[in-house]
Amino acid sequence: MTDSSPRFLSDYSPSDFNISHVNLTVTLDDKNTQVVSELLVTKANESLCDLVLNGEHVKLISITLENQALSAQQYEINDTHLTLPSSLFSKTQGEFKVVIVTEVNPEENTALEGLFKSGEAFCTQCEAEGFRRITYYLDRPDVMATFTTKVIANKVNYPYLLANGNKIDSGDLAEGMHFVTWYDPFPKPCYLFALVAGNFDLLTDSFTTSSGREVNLEIFVDQGNLHKAEHAMTSLKKSMAWDEQVYGLEYDLDIYMIVAVDFFNMGAMENKGLNVFNSKYVLADSDCATDSDYFNIEAVIAHEYFHNWTGNRVTCRDWFQLSLKEGLTVFRDQQFSADMHSSAVTRIQNVRLLRAQQFAEDAGPMAHPIRPTKVLEMNNFYTLTVYEKGAEVIRMLHTLIGAENFRKGMDLYFKRYDGMAVTCDDFIDAMSSASAKDLSQFKLWYSQFGTPQINVSEVYDTLTKTYQLTLSQQSPVTKSQLDPKALHIPIKLELLLPDSEGKMASKSHMLELTEQEQTFTFNDVTTKPITALLADFSAPVKLTFEQDEQSLYTIINHAQNSFCRWDAGQQLLISYIKRLTIDNDFVLPQALINSIDTLLTSKNEHAFIAEQLQLPSFDEVAGLIDKVSPQRLVEAIKKLSIFIAKGAQENLLRTYQYCQEQGRLGNNVGTRSLKNICLQYLSLLTTSQSLAQKQYDLANNGLVQNENMTDSLAALTCAAKINAESLTNQLSHFENKWQDTTLVMDKWFAINASVETETIFEHLDQLMEHPLFTLKNPNRARSLIGAFAMNNPKYFHCPTGRGYEFLAAQIAKLNTINPQVASRLITPLIQFKSFEASHQILMKEQLVKLHNLPELSNDLKEKLDAALAD
Ligand code: TRP
Ligand code: ZN
């Protein structure tokens, strides 16, 4: 059905045709939606070329060229393209008009790409290449046109008819139909096109821009959910104000709309003036959303809003440049979140995600540079690498040239490229011009993949009072990257030294590592310093630096940089977990307990202490140990947890109770996360096991001031981890209470999938039969299948291979229902390299089985080919 050969960055050539304006008329119907597309086309060069339009899963009804109907002999058509031969317009001068009439079937569209139904509503998803499932078009981001969209539908069922831009006309039609016409004056690629029709509740507000323009803000949600849109609206206004303050960027249309839908492949989509969101990133109230839901909603609202400049006003020349908009926009939303909340904690959470997931991707079979060079299915490249590592690359740039120059660079970028489709190189060139910094070596971050490994050694000379740090860097060498070059890497660090009174003092530095190996000398260093490297996580690298426990404890207690303090703790914990995986008799040191006790009694921000107490995840540690046994790793983490729980029990309990008390006095997110991490430890001990049950009961005792989803869910998560006796009752209580709230039931499915019990596979089978379970809703599919594969490592990696088999069986079904979702869920199966051989064999067995599926989608094929070639 779709093209099955890959495309290459090196093959880019500009379009032979431009489209200046698109006039769409869409008559909505569940099975037979008619699309009339009037294109104003011009030749982009002198040469005679065929006009080759993309189109998939669309039925062609008719074509006219300059008002002349074309007969079937005059054009060529196949599953993926409609070709109008050059002879047809060899004589046309200037602009010519092509009118194409097609039909599509939204009801059958379970891939959720193009025009589909989410419940009763119609909606679209065109990024990356979904517009071609609506009509024949030049579906590439460098073809930019203004759009007029007339939407026609039944008035009773679809009172709201939405599209991009400003509303210019509306009215009633015969037979209960009505129409609304929209005009978007900003030329855009078709991936930013959107159309929505439905019966919603509408939350309205307005925002006055700094230049005094009034913008209408509208959030559309399923009926009955109006109050759950308040937080999203507040987040939107904060985002608009922030972008004006920090980047001087204002919104440009008279209206900004957000629609929340339940059926959506990803988080949200930045369609011009009409964002479409997964309802998970819009709806929240204090009963049904957790603290992290609130945080994520604010971040995703901001992300999509920021795309209006970084993505829409300046867009990508081709899809290989995706990180141009995504890396930059993630960086911007991270900056925003850091400004709205604790910057230390926000940074730590970003780094955790990067280390646990992106590092694994960058070491796995689908590893690619943030600007990929070869793509079969574009949807496979909306990755942690393009997004999160892409954001790290922008952050390094910010570090290297400084905040002020970075802002100048952004200003220059918009001055040069507003209204254009450009490349990552164009962005770096703007930054380079504005800062007068040579960034040619820095550009290698866009073309090399893999997490660079940095080895560190140090020498202190007592006589000359000089301290030397030698850093060497190595990016992975593979068949597709035979000779990686040295990257330009900013290394921020602190030297910790006792001052004249014996108190620890610290001095910050930034090094620019540009060579394969480089030695940096610090003069007048009175004694051998303790070095805290990679302050703020200044580069997305792995460090090897042999520091003894004592030094790590010194950093934990004395470094200025909060990231360094946190990271030293993580390094220590990782070293203990590693030891435990190889040595059953390893005795964990009492010093760890002392340090945890100190932490628990410190005056630090609660949210920060919670981060310090959180162990590195299974995924993160798995990436650091060669050929690890997953079972041993699960056991090692558990052993360490129990050791901490036992040793620090008294302080954990005291902190838990204190936070519980504080919680009653006010709504504090950080205090709740500290309380709940204490609960995680305490519930591992028989003596305090019942705390989780008590907390659940308290959070569900019917008193409004106690109702709290963060606390309920934390309690259930703890109970699931130890498969507590009370769990079954709590889960059915929860199910009864929330059966009508889709997003909360997703949480219920996820908890069920993460229960550590030998009967998990029978349990999973039952869950798949649950009346509320469906593979057609991506959130639901992920909440069961994804949660099992990601949050239940003990049983996912069960030595019989049954976990892998379960995942593969679900992916096989999703292959035909929704290839994008199938392809995202396969991640834990293709990242087999870090595990011992027996597991690799079992995992590959499932991959081979999937590879043999009839009608294998390009999405899965690309990943399976890569994984099996590895
Ligand atoms: N551009 C979207 C973002 O903000 C990503 C996205 C949303 C997407 N839906 C999609 C990408 C569907 C591919 C397919 O990051
Ligand atoms: Zn984005």
Coordinates of C-alpha atoms in Angstrom, one line a residue, residues 292-779:
S292 CA 2.7 14.7 37.2
D293 CA -0.4 14.8 35.0
Y294 CA -0.8 18.5 35.9
F295 CA 2.9 19.0 35.1
N296 CA 2.8 17.2 31.8
I297 CA -0.3 19.0 30.6
E298 CA 1.3 22.3 31.2
A299 CA 4.5 21.2 29.4
V300 CA 2.6 19.8 26.4
I301 CA 0.4 22.8 26.1
A302 CA 3.5 24.9 26.1
H303 CA 5.3 22.7 23.6
E304 CA 2.5 22.9 21.0
Y305 CA 2.1 26.6 21.6
F306 CA 5.9 27.2 21.1
H307 CA 5.7 25.4 17.8
N308 CA 3.8 28.3 16.4
W309 CA 7.2 30.0 15.9
T310 CA 9.6 27.1 16.1
G311 CA 7.9 24.8 13.6
N312 CA 5.1 26.7 12.0
R313 CA 6.4 30.2 11.1
V314 CA 9.7 28.6 10.4
T315 CA 9.3 25.0 9.4
C316 CA 11.4 22.1 8.1
R317 CA 12.7 21.8 4.6
D318 CA 12.3 18.0 4.7
W319 CA 11.6 15.4 7.4
F320 CA 15.2 14.6 8.0
Q321 CA 15.3 18.1 9.6
L322 CA 12.6 17.2 12.1
S323 CA 14.9 18.0 15.1
L324 CA 15.0 21.6 13.8
K325 CA 11.5 22.1 15.2
E326 CA 11.3 19.3 17.8
G327 CA 14.7 19.5 19.5
L328 CA 14.4 23.3 19.7
T329 CA 10.8 23.2 20.9
V330 CA 11.5 20.6 23.5
F331 CA 14.4 22.8 24.7
R332 CA 12.0 25.7 24.9
D333 CA 9.3 23.8 26.8
Q334 CA 12.0 22.5 29.2
Q335 CA 13.1 26.1 29.8
F336 CA 9.5 27.0 30.4
S337 CA 8.9 24.2 32.9
A338 CA 12.1 25.1 34.7
D339 CA 10.9 28.7 35.1
M340 CA 7.4 27.6 36.3
H341 CA 8.7 25.1 38.8
S342 CA 11.9 23.9 40.4
S343 CA 14.6 24.2 37.8
A344 CA 16.8 21.6 39.6
V345 CA 14.1 19.0 39.8
T346 CA 12.9 19.7 36.2
R347 CA 16.5 19.2 35.0
I348 CA 16.9 15.9 36.9
Q349 CA 13.7 14.5 35.4
N350 CA 14.8 15.4 31.9
V351 CA 18.1 13.7 32.5
R352 CA 16.5 10.6 33.9
L353 CA 14.4 10.2 30.8
L354 CA 17.4 10.7 28.6
R355 CA 19.6 8.3 30.4
A356 CA 17.0 5.6 30.8
Q357 CA 15.4 5.7 27.3
Q358 CA 17.3 7.8 24.9
F359 CA 20.7 6.3 25.7
A360 CA 19.2 2.8 25.1
E361 CA 17.8 4.0 21.7
D362 CA 21.2 5.4 20.8
A363 CA 22.8 2.1 21.6
G364 CA 20.2 -0.1 19.9
P365 CA 19.4 -1.2 16.4
M366 CA 17.4 1.9 15.5
A367 CA 20.2 4.3 16.6
H368 CA 20.3 7.4 14.4
P369 CA 21.7 10.9 14.5
I370 CA 19.4 13.7 15.6
R371 CA 19.2 14.4 11.8
P372 CA 18.7 10.9 10.3
T373 CA 20.0 10.2 6.9
K374 CA 17.8 7.3 5.9
V375 CA 14.1 6.8 6.5
L376 CA 11.6 4.2 5.5
E377 CA 8.6 5.2 7.7
M378 CA 8.9 8.8 8.9
N379 CA 6.6 8.0 11.9
N380 CA 9.5 5.9 13.2
F381 CA 11.6 9.0 13.7
Y382 CA 9.6 10.8 16.2
T383 CA 12.1 9.5 18.7
L384 CA 13.7 10.3 22.0
T385 CA 16.8 11.0 20.0
V386 CA 15.2 13.6 17.7
Y387 CA 13.3 15.2 20.6
E388 CA 15.3 14.8 23.8
K389 CA 18.8 14.5 22.5
G390 CA 17.9 17.2 20.0
A391 CA 17.0 19.4 22.9
E392 CA 20.3 18.5 24.6
V393 CA 22.1 19.7 21.5
I394 CA 20.3 23.0 21.6
R395 CA 21.1 23.3 25.3
M396 CA 24.8 22.7 24.6
L397 CA 24.7 25.5 22.1
H398 CA 23.0 27.7 24.7
T399 CA 25.8 26.8 27.1
L400 CA 28.6 27.4 24.6
I401 CA 27.5 30.8 23.4
G402 CA 25.6 32.0 26.5
A403 CA 22.0 33.1 27.0
E404 CA 22.4 36.5 25.5
N405 CA 23.9 35.3 22.3
F406 CA 21.4 32.5 22.1
R407 CA 18.6 35.1 22.1
K408 CA 20.4 37.1 19.4
G409 CA 20.7 33.9 17.4
M410 CA 17.0 33.2 17.8
D411 CA 16.1 36.7 16.7
L412 CA 18.4 36.4 13.7
Y413 CA 16.9 32.9 12.8
F414 CA 13.4 34.4 12.7
K415 CA 14.6 37.5 10.8
R416 CA 16.2 35.3 8.1
Y417 CA 13.8 32.5 7.8
D418 CA 10.3 33.6 8.8
G419 CA 7.8 32.0 6.4
M420 CA 10.4 29.5 5.1
A421 CA 11.1 25.8 5.2
V422 CA 14.8 25.4 6.4
T423 CA 17.4 23.1 7.6
C424 CA 19.3 22.4 10.9
D425 CA 22.4 23.9 9.2
D426 CA 20.5 27.1 8.6
F427 CA 19.6 27.3 12.3
I428 CA 23.3 26.7 13.4
D429 CA 24.4 29.3 10.9
A430 CA 22.1 31.9 12.4
M431 CA 23.5 31.0 15.9
S432 CA 27.0 31.2 14.6
S433 CA 26.5 34.6 12.9
A434 CA 24.8 36.1 16.0
S435 CA 27.4 34.9 18.4
A436 CA 30.5 35.1 16.2
K437 CA 31.4 31.6 17.3
D438 CA 32.7 29.0 14.9
L439 CA 30.2 26.1 15.2
S440 CA 31.5 24.0 12.3
Q441 CA 32.7 21.2 14.6
F442 CA 29.6 21.5 16.7
K443 CA 27.5 20.5 13.7
L444 CA 28.8 17.0 14.0
W445 CA 26.3 16.5 16.7
Y446 CA 23.7 16.5 13.9
S447 CA 25.4 13.8 11.9
Q448 CA 26.9 11.3 14.4
F449 CA 24.9 9.0 16.5
G450 CA 25.6 7.2 19.7
T451 CA 26.2 8.5 23.2
P452 CA 29.8 9.7 23.4
Q453 CA 31.8 8.0 26.2
I454 CA 34.1 10.3 28.0
N455 CA 37.0 8.9 30.1
V456 CA 38.5 11.1 32.7
S457 CA 41.8 10.9 34.6
E458 CA 43.3 13.4 37.0
V459 CA 46.7 14.3 38.3
Y460 CA 47.5 16.7 41.1
D461 CA 51.0 18.0 41.6
T462 CA 51.7 19.1 45.2
L463 CA 54.9 20.9 44.3
T464 CA 53.6 23.1 41.5
K465 CA 50.0 23.2 42.9
T466 CA 48.6 22.3 39.5
Y467 CA 45.7 20.1 38.9
Q468 CA 45.3 18.4 35.5
L469 CA 42.2 16.8 34.1
T470 CA 42.6 14.6 31.0
L471 CA 39.4 13.9 29.1
S472 CA 39.1 11.6 26.1
Q473 CA 36.0 11.1 24.0
Q474 CA 34.8 8.2 21.9
S475 CA 31.6 7.8 19.9
P476 CA 30.5 4.3 19.0
V477 CA 32.2 2.7 16.0
T478 CA 29.9 0.6 13.9
K479 CA 29.4 -0.5 10.3
S480 CA 27.4 2.7 9.6
Q481 CA 29.8 4.9 11.6
L482 CA 33.3 3.7 10.9
D483 CA 35.2 6.8 11.8
P484 CA 33.4 9.0 14.3
K485 CA 35.1 12.4 14.7
A486 CA 35.7 14.3 18.0
L487 CA 32.7 16.3 19.0
H488 CA 32.6 19.8 20.4
I489 CA 31.5 19.2 24.0
P490 CA 30.9 21.7 26.8
I491 CA 31.9 20.3 30.1
K492 CA 30.9 22.3 33.1
L493 CA 32.5 21.3 36.4
E494 CA 33.2 22.3 40.0
L495 CA 36.4 21.9 41.9
L496 CA 35.8 21.4 45.6
L497 CA 38.5 22.4 48.0
P498 CA 38.7 23.2 51.7
D499 CA 39.1 26.9 52.3
S500 CA 41.4 28.5 54.9
E501 CA 38.9 27.6 57.6
G502 CA 38.6 24.1 56.4
K503 CA 35.2 24.6 55.0
M504 CA 34.5 23.2 51.5
A505 CA 34.5 25.8 48.9
S506 CA 33.7 25.3 45.2
K507 CA 34.8 26.9 42.0
S508 CA 33.0 26.5 38.7
H509 CA 34.5 26.2 35.3
M510 CA 33.5 25.4 31.7
L511 CA 35.8 23.4 29.5
E512 CA 35.4 23.0 25.7
L513 CA 36.4 19.5 24.8
T514 CA 37.1 19.5 21.1
E515 CA 39.8 16.9 20.6
Q516 CA 39.9 13.2 20.9
E517 CA 42.0 13.6 24.0
Q518 CA 42.7 16.9 25.8
T519 CA 44.4 17.9 29.0
F520 CA 43.2 20.9 31.0
T521 CA 45.4 22.5 33.6
F522 CA 44.3 24.4 36.7
N523 CA 46.9 26.5 38.4
D524 CA 47.2 27.6 42.0
V525 CA 45.1 24.8 43.4
T526 CA 46.1 24.5 47.0
T527 CA 45.3 20.8 47.6
K528 CA 44.0 18.0 45.5
P529 CA 40.5 19.0 44.7
I530 CA 37.4 16.8 44.4
T531 CA 35.9 17.3 41.0
A532 CA 32.2 17.3 40.3
L533 CA 31.9 16.9 36.5
L534 CA 29.1 17.7 34.1
A535 CA 27.3 20.3 36.2
D536 CA 23.7 20.8 35.0
F537 CA 24.4 17.7 32.8
S538 CA 26.1 20.1 30.3
A539 CA 26.4 17.4 27.6
P540 CA 24.5 14.1 26.8
V541 CA 27.4 11.9 27.4
K542 CA 28.4 8.9 29.5
L543 CA 31.3 9.6 31.9
T544 CA 33.8 7.1 33.3
F545 CA 35.6 8.7 36.2
E546 CA 36.9 6.5 39.0
Q547 CA 35.9 8.4 42.1
D548 CA 36.0 6.8 45.5
E549 CA 32.9 6.7 47.7
Q550 CA 34.4 9.4 49.9
S551 CA 34.6 11.8 47.0
L552 CA 31.1 11.0 45.9
Y553 CA 29.8 11.7 49.5
T554 CA 31.7 15.0 49.5
I555 CA 30.1 16.0 46.2
I556 CA 26.6 15.0 47.6
N557 CA 27.2 17.2 50.6
H558 CA 29.1 20.1 49.2
A559 CA 28.7 20.7 45.5
Q560 CA 27.0 24.0 44.6
N561 CA 25.4 22.6 41.6
S562 CA 22.2 20.7 42.5
F563 CA 22.5 18.4 39.5
C564 CA 26.0 17.3 40.6
R565 CA 24.8 16.6 44.2
W566 CA 22.0 14.5 42.8
D567 CA 24.2 12.8 40.2
A568 CA 26.9 11.8 42.7
G569 CA 24.2 10.0 44.7
Q570 CA 23.0 8.2 41.6
Q571 CA 26.6 7.1 40.7
L572 CA 26.9 5.7 44.2
L573 CA 23.6 3.8 44.0
I574 CA 24.5 2.5 40.5
S575 CA 27.8 1.2 41.8
Y576 CA 26.0 -0.7 44.5
I577 CA 23.5 -2.1 42.2
K578 CA 26.2 -3.3 39.8
R579 CA 28.1 -4.9 42.7
L580 CA 24.9 -6.7 43.8
T581 CA 24.3 -8.1 40.3
I582 CA 27.7 -9.9 40.3
D583 CA 28.3 -10.6 44.0
N584 CA 25.5 -12.2 46.1
D585 CA 27.6 -11.7 49.3
F586 CA 28.3 -8.0 48.8
V587 CA 27.5 -6.2 52.0
L588 CA 26.1 -2.7 51.5
P589 CA 27.8 -0.1 53.6
Q590 CA 26.3 1.6 56.6
A591 CA 27.6 4.9 55.2
L592 CA 24.8 4.8 52.7
I593 CA 22.2 4.7 55.5
N594 CA 23.9 7.5 57.3
S595 CA 23.8 9.6 54.1
I596 CA 20.1 8.8 53.6
D597 CA 19.4 9.7 57.2
T598 CA 21.2 13.0 56.6
L599 CA 19.2 13.6 53.5
L600 CA 15.9 12.9 55.2
T601 CA 16.7 15.4 58.0
S602 CA 18.1 18.1 55.6
K603 CA 16.5 21.4 54.9
N604 CA 16.4 20.8 51.2
E605 CA 13.4 21.3 48.9
H606 CA 11.1 18.3 49.4
A607 CA 10.9 17.5 45.7
F608 CA 14.7 17.5 45.5
I609 CA 15.1 15.1 48.4
A610 CA 12.5 12.9 46.7
E611 CA 14.7 12.8 43.6
Q612 CA 17.8 11.9 45.6
L613 CA 15.9 9.0 47.2
Q614 CA 14.7 7.6 43.9
L615 CA 16.9 4.7 42.7
P616 CA 18.1 4.6 39.1
S617 CA 15.7 2.6 37.1
F618 CA 16.0 -0.9 35.7
D619 CA 16.4 0.5 32.2
E620 CA 19.1 3.0 33.1
V621 CA 21.2 0.4 34.9
A622 CA 20.6 -2.2 32.2
G623 CA 22.3 0.1 29.8
L624 CA 25.4 0.3 32.0
I625 CA 26.0 -3.4 32.4
D626 CA 27.2 -5.6 29.7
K627 CA 25.0 -8.7 29.1
V628 CA 23.2 -8.4 32.3
S629 CA 20.8 -11.0 33.7
P630 CA 17.4 -9.1 34.0
Q631 CA 16.4 -11.3 36.9
R632 CA 19.6 -10.5 38.8
L633 CA 19.2 -6.8 38.1
V634 CA 15.6 -6.8 39.4
E635 CA 16.8 -8.6 42.5
A636 CA 19.7 -6.3 43.0
I637 CA 17.5 -3.2 42.9
K638 CA 15.1 -4.8 45.3
K639 CA 17.9 -5.8 47.7
L640 CA 19.2 -2.2 47.7
S641 CA 15.7 -0.9 48.3
I642 CA 15.1 -3.2 51.2
F643 CA 18.5 -2.4 52.7
I644 CA 17.7 1.4 52.6
A645 CA 14.1 0.8 53.9
K646 CA 15.4 -1.2 56.9
G647 CA 18.4 1.0 57.6
A648 CA 16.5 4.3 57.4
Q649 CA 13.2 3.0 58.5
E650 CA 12.8 5.4 61.4
N651 CA 13.6 8.5 59.4
L652 CA 11.5 7.4 56.5
L653 CA 8.6 6.9 58.8
R654 CA 9.1 10.2 60.5
T655 CA 9.4 12.0 57.2
Y656 CA 6.3 10.1 55.8
Q657 CA 4.2 11.2 58.8
Y658 CA 5.5 14.7 58.7
C659 CA 4.7 15.0 55.0
Q660 CA 1.2 13.5 55.6
E661 CA 0.6 16.2 58.2
Q662 CA 1.9 18.9 55.9
G663 CA -0.3 17.7 53.1
R664 CA -3.4 18.3 55.2
L665 CA -2.4 21.9 55.7
G666 CA -1.9 22.7 52.0
N667 CA -1.5 21.4 48.5
N668 CA 2.2 20.8 48.0
V669 CA 3.5 18.8 45.1
G670 CA 7.0 18.4 46.4
T671 CA 5.9 17.2 49.8
R672 CA 3.6 14.6 48.2
S673 CA 6.5 13.2 46.1
L674 CA 8.7 13.0 49.2
K675 CA 5.9 11.3 51.1
N676 CA 5.3 8.8 48.3
I677 CA 8.9 7.9 47.8
C678 CA 9.1 7.2 51.6
L679 CA 6.0 5.0 51.2
Q680 CA 7.7 3.1 48.4
Y681 CA 10.5 2.1 50.8
L682 CA 8.3 1.5 53.8
S683 CA 5.9 -0.7 52.1
L684 CA 8.7 -3.2 51.4
L685 CA 8.9 -3.9 55.1
T686 CA 6.5 -6.2 56.8
T687 CA 6.3 -3.9 59.8
S688 CA 5.1 -1.0 57.7
Q689 CA 3.4 -2.8 54.8
S690 CA 0.0 -1.7 55.8
L691 CA 0.8 2.0 55.3
A692 CA 0.0 1.8 51.6
Q693 CA -3.4 0.4 52.3
K694 CA -4.1 3.1 54.9
Q695 CA -3.0 5.8 52.5
Y696 CA -5.3 4.4 49.8
D697 CA -8.2 4.3 52.2
L698 CA -7.5 7.8 53.4
A699 CA -7.4 9.2 49.9
N700 CA -10.7 7.5 49.2
N701 CA -12.6 8.1 52.4
G702 CA -15.2 10.3 50.7
L703 CA -14.0 13.5 52.3
V704 CA -13.3 15.9 49.5
Q705 CA -10.2 17.4 51.1
N706 CA -8.6 14.0 51.1
E707 CA -9.5 12.9 47.6
N708 CA -6.2 12.8 45.8
M709 CA -5.2 10.8 42.8
T710 CA -1.5 11.2 43.4
D711 CA -1.8 9.6 46.8
S712 CA -4.3 6.9 45.6
L713 CA -2.1 5.9 42.7
A714 CA 1.1 6.0 44.7
A715 CA -0.5 3.6 47.3
L716 CA -1.7 1.3 44.5
T717 CA 1.7 1.3 42.9
C718 CA 3.3 0.2 46.1
A719 CA 0.7 -2.5 46.7
A720 CA 1.2 -3.8 43.1
K721 CA 5.0 -3.9 43.6
I722 CA 4.7 -6.2 46.6
N723 CA 1.5 -7.9 45.4
A724 CA -0.1 -6.9 48.7
E725 CA -3.1 -8.8 50.1
S726 CA -5.2 -5.7 50.0
L727 CA -4.5 -5.1 46.4
T728 CA -7.4 -7.0 44.8
N729 CA -9.9 -5.2 46.9
Q730 CA -8.4 -1.8 46.3
L731 CA -8.3 -2.4 42.5
S732 CA -11.9 -3.4 42.4
H733 CA -12.8 -0.4 44.5
F734 CA -10.9 1.8 42.1
E735 CA -12.5 0.2 39.1
N736 CA -16.0 0.7 40.5
K737 CA -15.3 4.3 41.3
W738 CA -13.7 5.3 38.0
Q739 CA -15.3 3.0 35.4
D740 CA -16.8 6.0 33.6
T741 CA -13.6 8.1 33.5
T742 CA -11.5 6.9 30.5
L743 CA -8.2 8.5 31.5
V744 CA -8.4 7.2 35.1
M745 CA -9.2 3.7 33.8
D746 CA -6.0 3.9 31.8
K747 CA -4.2 4.2 35.1
W748 CA -6.1 1.2 36.4
F749 CA -5.1 -0.9 33.5
A750 CA -1.5 0.2 33.9
I751 CA -1.4 -0.7 37.6
N752 CA -2.9 -4.1 36.9
A753 CA -0.2 -4.7 34.3
S754 CA 2.6 -3.9 36.7
V755 CA 1.6 -6.3 39.5
E756 CA 4.5 -8.4 40.5
T757 CA 2.8 -11.8 40.6
E758 CA 3.4 -15.2 39.1
T759 CA -0.1 -15.2 37.8
I760 CA 0.5 -12.0 35.8
F761 CA 0.0 -13.8 32.4
E762 CA -3.5 -15.1 33.3
H763 CA -4.2 -11.7 34.7
L764 CA -3.2 -10.0 31.5
D765 CA -5.4 -12.3 29.4
Q766 CA -8.3 -11.4 31.6
L767 CA -7.6 -7.8 31.3
M768 CA -7.6 -8.1 27.5
E769 CA -11.1 -9.5 27.8
H770 CA -12.2 -6.6 30.0
P771 CA -15.3 -4.9 28.5
L772 CA -13.4 -1.6 28.6
F773 CA -10.3 -2.9 26.9
T774 CA -9.7 -2.2 23.2
L775 CA -6.6 -2.2 21.0
K776 CA -8.2 0.5 18.9
N777 CA -7.6 3.2 21.5
P778 CA -3.8 3.9 21.7
N779 CA -3.9 5.2 25.3

